[in-house]
Tab-separated table of C-alpha atoms in Angstrom:
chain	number	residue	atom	x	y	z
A	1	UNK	CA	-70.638	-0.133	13.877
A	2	UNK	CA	-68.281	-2.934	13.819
A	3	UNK	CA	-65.066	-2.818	11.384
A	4	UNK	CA	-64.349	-6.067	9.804
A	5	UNK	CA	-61.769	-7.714	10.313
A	6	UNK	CA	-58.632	-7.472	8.052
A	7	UNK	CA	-57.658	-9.443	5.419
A	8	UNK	CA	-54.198	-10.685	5.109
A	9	UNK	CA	-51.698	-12.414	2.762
A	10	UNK	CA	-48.982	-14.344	3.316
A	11	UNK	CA	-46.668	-15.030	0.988
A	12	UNK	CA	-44.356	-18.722	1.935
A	13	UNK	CA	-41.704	-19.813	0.519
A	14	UNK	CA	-42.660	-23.144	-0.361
A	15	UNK	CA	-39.607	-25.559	-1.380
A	16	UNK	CA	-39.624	-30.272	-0.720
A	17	UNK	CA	-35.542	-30.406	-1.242
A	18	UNK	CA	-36.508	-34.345	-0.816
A	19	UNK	CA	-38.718	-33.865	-3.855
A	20	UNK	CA	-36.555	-33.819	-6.375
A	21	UNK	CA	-39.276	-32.239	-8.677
A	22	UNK	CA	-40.173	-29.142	-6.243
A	23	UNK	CA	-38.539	-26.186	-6.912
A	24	UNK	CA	-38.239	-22.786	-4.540
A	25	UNK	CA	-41.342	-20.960	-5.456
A	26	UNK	CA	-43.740	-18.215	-3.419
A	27	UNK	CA	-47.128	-19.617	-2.327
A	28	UNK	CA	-50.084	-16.810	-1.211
A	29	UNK	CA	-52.493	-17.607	1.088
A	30	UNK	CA	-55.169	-15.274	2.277
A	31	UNK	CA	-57.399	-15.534	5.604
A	32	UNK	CA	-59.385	-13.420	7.635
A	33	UNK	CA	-57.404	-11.831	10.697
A	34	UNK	CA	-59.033	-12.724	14.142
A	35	UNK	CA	-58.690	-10.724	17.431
A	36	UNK	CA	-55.560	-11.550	19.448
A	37	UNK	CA	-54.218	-13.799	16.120
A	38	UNK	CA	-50.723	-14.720	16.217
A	39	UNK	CA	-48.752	-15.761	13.038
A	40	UNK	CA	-48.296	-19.641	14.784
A	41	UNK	CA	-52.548	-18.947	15.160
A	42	UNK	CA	-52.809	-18.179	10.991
A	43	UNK	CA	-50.108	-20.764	10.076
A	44	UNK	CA	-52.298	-23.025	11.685
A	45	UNK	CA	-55.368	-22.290	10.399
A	46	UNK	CA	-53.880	-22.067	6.428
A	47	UNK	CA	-53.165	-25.759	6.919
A	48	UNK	CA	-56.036	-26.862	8.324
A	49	UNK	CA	-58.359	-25.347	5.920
A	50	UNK	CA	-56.180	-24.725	3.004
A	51	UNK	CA	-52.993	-26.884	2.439
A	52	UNK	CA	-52.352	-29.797	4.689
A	53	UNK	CA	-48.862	-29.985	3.016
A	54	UNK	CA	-47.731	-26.881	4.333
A	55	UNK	CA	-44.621	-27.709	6.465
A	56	UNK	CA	-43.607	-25.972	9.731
A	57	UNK	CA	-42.351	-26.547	13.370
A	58	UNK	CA	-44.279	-26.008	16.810
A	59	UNK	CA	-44.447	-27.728	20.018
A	60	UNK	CA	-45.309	-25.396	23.045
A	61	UNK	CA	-47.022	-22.404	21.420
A	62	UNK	CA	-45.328	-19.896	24.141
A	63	UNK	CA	-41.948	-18.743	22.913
A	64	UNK	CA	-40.756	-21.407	25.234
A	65	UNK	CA	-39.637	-24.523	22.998
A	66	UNK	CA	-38.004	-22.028	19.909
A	67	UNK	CA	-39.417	-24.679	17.117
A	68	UNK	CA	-41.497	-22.264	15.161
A	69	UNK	CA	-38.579	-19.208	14.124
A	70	UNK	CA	-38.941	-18.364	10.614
A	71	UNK	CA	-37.774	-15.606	8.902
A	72	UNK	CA	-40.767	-13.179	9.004
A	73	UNK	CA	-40.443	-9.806	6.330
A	74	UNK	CA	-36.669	-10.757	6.281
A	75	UNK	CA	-36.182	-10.893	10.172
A	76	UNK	CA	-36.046	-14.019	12.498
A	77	UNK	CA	-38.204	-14.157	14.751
A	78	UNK	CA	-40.955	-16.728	16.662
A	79	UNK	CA	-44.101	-17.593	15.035
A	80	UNK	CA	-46.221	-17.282	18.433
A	81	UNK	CA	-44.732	-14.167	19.564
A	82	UNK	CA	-45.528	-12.195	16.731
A	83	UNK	CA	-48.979	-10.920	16.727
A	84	UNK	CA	-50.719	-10.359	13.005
A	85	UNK	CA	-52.267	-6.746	14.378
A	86	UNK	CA	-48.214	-5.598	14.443
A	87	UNK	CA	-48.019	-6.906	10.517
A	88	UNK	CA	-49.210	-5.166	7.395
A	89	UNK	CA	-51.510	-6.809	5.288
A	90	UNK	CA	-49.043	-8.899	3.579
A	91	UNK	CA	-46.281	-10.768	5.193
A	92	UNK	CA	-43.454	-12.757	3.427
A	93	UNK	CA	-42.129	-16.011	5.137
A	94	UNK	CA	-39.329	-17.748	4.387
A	95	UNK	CA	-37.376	-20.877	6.400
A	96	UNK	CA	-33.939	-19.872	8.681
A	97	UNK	CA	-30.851	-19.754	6.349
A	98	UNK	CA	-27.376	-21.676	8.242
A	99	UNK	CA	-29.864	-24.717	9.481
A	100	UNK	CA	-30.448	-27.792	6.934
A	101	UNK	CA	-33.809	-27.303	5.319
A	102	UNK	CA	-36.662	-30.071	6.109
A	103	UNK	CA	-39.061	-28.156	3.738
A	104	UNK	CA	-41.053	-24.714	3.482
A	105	UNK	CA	-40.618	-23.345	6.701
A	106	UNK	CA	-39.107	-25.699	9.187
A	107	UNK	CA	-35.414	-26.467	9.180
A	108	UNK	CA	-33.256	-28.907	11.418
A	109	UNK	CA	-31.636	-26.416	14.053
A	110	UNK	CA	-31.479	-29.587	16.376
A	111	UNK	CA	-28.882	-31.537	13.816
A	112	UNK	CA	-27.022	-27.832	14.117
A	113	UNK	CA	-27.188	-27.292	17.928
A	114	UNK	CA	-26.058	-31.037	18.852
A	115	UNK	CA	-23.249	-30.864	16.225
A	116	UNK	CA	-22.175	-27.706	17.997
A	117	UNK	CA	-22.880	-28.739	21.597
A	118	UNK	CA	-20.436	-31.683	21.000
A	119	UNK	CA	-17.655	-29.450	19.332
A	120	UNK	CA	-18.028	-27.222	22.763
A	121	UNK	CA	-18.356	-29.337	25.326
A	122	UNK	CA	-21.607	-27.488	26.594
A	123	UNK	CA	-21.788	-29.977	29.820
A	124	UNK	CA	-20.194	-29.437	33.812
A	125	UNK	CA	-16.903	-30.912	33.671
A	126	UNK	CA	-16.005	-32.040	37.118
A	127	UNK	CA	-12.902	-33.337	38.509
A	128	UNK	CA	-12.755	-36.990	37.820
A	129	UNK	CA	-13.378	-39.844	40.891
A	130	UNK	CA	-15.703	-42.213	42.545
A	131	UNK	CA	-19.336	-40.637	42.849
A	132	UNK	CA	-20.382	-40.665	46.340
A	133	UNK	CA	-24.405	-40.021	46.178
A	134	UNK	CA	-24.897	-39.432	49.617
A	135	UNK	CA	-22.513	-36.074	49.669
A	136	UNK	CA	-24.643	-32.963	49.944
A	137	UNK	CA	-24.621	-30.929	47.237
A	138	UNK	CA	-22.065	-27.397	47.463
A	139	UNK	CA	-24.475	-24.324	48.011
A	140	UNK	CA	-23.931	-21.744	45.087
A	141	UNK	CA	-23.776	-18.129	45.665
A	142	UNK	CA	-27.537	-16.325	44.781
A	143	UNK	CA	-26.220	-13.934	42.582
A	144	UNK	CA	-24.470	-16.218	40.777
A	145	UNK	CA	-26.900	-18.920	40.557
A	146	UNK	CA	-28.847	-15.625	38.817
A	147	UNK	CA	-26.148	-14.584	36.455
A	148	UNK	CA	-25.957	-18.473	35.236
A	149	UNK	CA	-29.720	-18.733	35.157
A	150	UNK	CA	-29.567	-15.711	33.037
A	151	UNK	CA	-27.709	-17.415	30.509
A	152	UNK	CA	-29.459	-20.604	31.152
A	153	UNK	CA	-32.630	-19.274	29.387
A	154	UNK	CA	-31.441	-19.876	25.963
A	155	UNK	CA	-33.917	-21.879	23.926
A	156	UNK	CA	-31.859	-23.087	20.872
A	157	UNK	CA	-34.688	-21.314	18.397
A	158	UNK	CA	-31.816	-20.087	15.922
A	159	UNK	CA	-32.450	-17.124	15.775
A	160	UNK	CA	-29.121	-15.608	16.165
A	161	UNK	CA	-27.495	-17.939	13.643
A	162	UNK	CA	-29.590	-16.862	11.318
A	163	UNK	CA	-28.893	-13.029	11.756
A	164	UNK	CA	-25.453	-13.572	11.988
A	165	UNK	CA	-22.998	-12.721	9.207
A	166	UNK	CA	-20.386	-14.649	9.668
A	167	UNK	CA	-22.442	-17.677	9.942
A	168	UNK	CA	-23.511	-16.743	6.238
A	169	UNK	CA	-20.035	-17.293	5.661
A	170	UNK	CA	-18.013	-19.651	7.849
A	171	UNK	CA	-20.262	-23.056	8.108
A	172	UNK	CA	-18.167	-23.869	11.388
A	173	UNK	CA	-18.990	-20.646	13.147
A	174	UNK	CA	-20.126	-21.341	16.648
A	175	UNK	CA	-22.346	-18.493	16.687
A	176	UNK	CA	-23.858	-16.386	19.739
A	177	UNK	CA	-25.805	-19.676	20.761
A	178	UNK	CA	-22.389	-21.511	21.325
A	179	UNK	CA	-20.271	-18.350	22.663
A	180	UNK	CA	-22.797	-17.704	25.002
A	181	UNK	CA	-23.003	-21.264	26.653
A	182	UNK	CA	-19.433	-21.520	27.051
A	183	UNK	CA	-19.829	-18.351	28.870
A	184	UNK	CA	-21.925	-19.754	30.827
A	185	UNK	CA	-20.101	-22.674	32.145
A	186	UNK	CA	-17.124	-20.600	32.674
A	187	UNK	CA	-19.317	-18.871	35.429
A	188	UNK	CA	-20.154	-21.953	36.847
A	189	UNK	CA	-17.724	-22.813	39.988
A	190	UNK	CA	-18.501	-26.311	39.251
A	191	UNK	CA	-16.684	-26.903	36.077
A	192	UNK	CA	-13.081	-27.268	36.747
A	193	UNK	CA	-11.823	-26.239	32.964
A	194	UNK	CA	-9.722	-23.497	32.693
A	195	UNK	CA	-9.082	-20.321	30.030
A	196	UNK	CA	-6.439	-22.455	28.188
A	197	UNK	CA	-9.152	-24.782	27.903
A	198	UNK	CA	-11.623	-22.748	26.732
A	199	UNK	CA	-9.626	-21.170	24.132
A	200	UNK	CA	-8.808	-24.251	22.361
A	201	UNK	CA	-13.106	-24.424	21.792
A	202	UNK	CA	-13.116	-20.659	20.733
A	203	UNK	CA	-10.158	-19.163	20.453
A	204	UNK	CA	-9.997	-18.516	16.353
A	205	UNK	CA	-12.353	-17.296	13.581
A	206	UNK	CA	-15.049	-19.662	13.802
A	207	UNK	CA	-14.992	-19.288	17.679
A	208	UNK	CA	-14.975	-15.932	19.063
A	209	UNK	CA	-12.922	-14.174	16.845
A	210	UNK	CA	-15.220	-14.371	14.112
A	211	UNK	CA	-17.635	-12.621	15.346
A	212	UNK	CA	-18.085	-8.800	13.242
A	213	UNK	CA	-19.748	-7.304	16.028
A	214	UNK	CA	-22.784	-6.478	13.984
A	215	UNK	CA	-25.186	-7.517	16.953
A	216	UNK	CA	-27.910	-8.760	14.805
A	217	UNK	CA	-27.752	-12.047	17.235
A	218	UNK	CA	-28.506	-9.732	20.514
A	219	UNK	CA	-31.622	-7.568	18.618
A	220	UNK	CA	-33.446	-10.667	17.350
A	221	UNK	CA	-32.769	-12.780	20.212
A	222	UNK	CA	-36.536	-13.646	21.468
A	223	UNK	CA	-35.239	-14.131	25.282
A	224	UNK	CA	-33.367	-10.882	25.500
A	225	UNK	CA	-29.925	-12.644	26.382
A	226	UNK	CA	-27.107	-10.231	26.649
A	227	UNK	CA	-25.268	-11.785	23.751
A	228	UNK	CA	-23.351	-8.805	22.524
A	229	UNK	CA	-22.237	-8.654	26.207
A	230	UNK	CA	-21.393	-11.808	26.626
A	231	UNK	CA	-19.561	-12.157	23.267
A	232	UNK	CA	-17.349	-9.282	24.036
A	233	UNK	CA	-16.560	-10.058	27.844
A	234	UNK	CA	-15.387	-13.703	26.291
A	235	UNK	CA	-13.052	-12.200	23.318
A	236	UNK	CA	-11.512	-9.917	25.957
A	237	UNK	CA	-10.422	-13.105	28.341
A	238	UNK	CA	-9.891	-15.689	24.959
A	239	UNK	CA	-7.349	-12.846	23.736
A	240	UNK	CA	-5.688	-12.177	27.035
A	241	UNK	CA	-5.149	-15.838	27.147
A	242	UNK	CA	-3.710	-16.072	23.891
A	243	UNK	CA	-0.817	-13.099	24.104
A	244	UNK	CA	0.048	-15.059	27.387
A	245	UNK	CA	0.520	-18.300	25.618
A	246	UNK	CA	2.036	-16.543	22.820
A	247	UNK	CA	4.567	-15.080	25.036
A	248	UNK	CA	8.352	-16.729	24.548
């Protein structure tokens, strides 16, 4: 005999802040669970057949682009990697808190990431001079083309920010997401900034020496990145560059 399929509730914080008569409120929805359902699958099919007005964010559907994080049961995490069949029967969604709220569940990270992209610097900085497009490009060493690449992989979803403590509290906070690209161009032979440099970006309590070390950005980062790593290895060279500027 066949079991039927499960039926589940989600409960969405629903909230217009362009409306200025919406208020924050909790919105249940109820459908039928289908094999191999993700919560980007149910999302879907609450505001096709339910409410049109629901708000939230997807593009590629394969943990790939980062639009659809959400804070699902309290943690953040991405809509289309979370499979319903690894959820109770009721689930509680809520928008990413840090990031400017659009309304329901999709917030601006973009408005975030560019405004912290600028303040960093996250591009090659070369040495300055005439281009010359016919010079062959410098072969990089494999392994670390890898270790770049590995850092490379970050999708801007969020996630990290949100979990992070002292972003609850400093609104200038970098976060992992901005430590961990400036950790990445420092690996990268081709940008010609130096430590001194580097600690002018990070070097204080919304940089690197904010963070608390509570590592809630490396266990609900959807790519895996080393962050905690990463964070660490870059306090250890910021601070070592500090004492030696400090030094009369």
């Amino acid at each position: 005999m066949t079991m039927a399929n499960r039926q589940l509730k989600f409960h969405i914080l629903r909230y217009n802040p362009r409306d200025i008569a919406s208020v924050p409120r909790m919105q249940t929805y109820e459908i039928e669970e289908a094999d191999g359902m993700t919560l980007f699958i149910a999302l879907n099919e609450i505001r096709e057949r339910q409410d049109p007005s629901l708000q939230f964010d997807f593009v590629c559907r394969a943990g790939i682009c980062g639009s659809c994080a959400m804070m699902i049961n309290g943690r953040p995490t991405l809509a289309c990697r979370t499979v319903t069949k690894n959820l109770g029967l009721e689930t509680t969604l809520a928008p990413l808190p840090v990031f400017e709220l659009i309304g329901d569940l999709s917030v601006n990270t973009g408005k975030w990431m560019r405004q912290m992209s600028e303040r960093l610097e996250t591009w090659v900085h070369e040495k300055a001079g005439a281009v010359d497009i016919s010079r062959i490009e410098a072969p990089m060493d494999a392994g670390l083309a890898e270790q770049i690449y590995e850092l490379d992989r970050c999708i801007e979803c969020g996630c990290c920010v949100a979990g992070c403590g002292t972003a609850r509290m400093r609104a200038d906070f970098v976060g992992a997401v901005g430590l961990n690209k400036i950790a990445r161009f420092r690996l990268d032979p081709r940008d010609t900034r130096t430590d001194a440099d580097y600690y002018e970006l990070i070097g204080d309590d919304n940089g690197v020496f904010g963070c608390m070390s509570l590592l809630a950005c490396h266990d609900v980062c959807p790519k895996n990145l080393p962050l905690s790593t990463q964070i660490a290895y870059m306090r250890r060279h910021m601070a070592a560059t500090g004492w030696k500027q400090e030094k009369p």
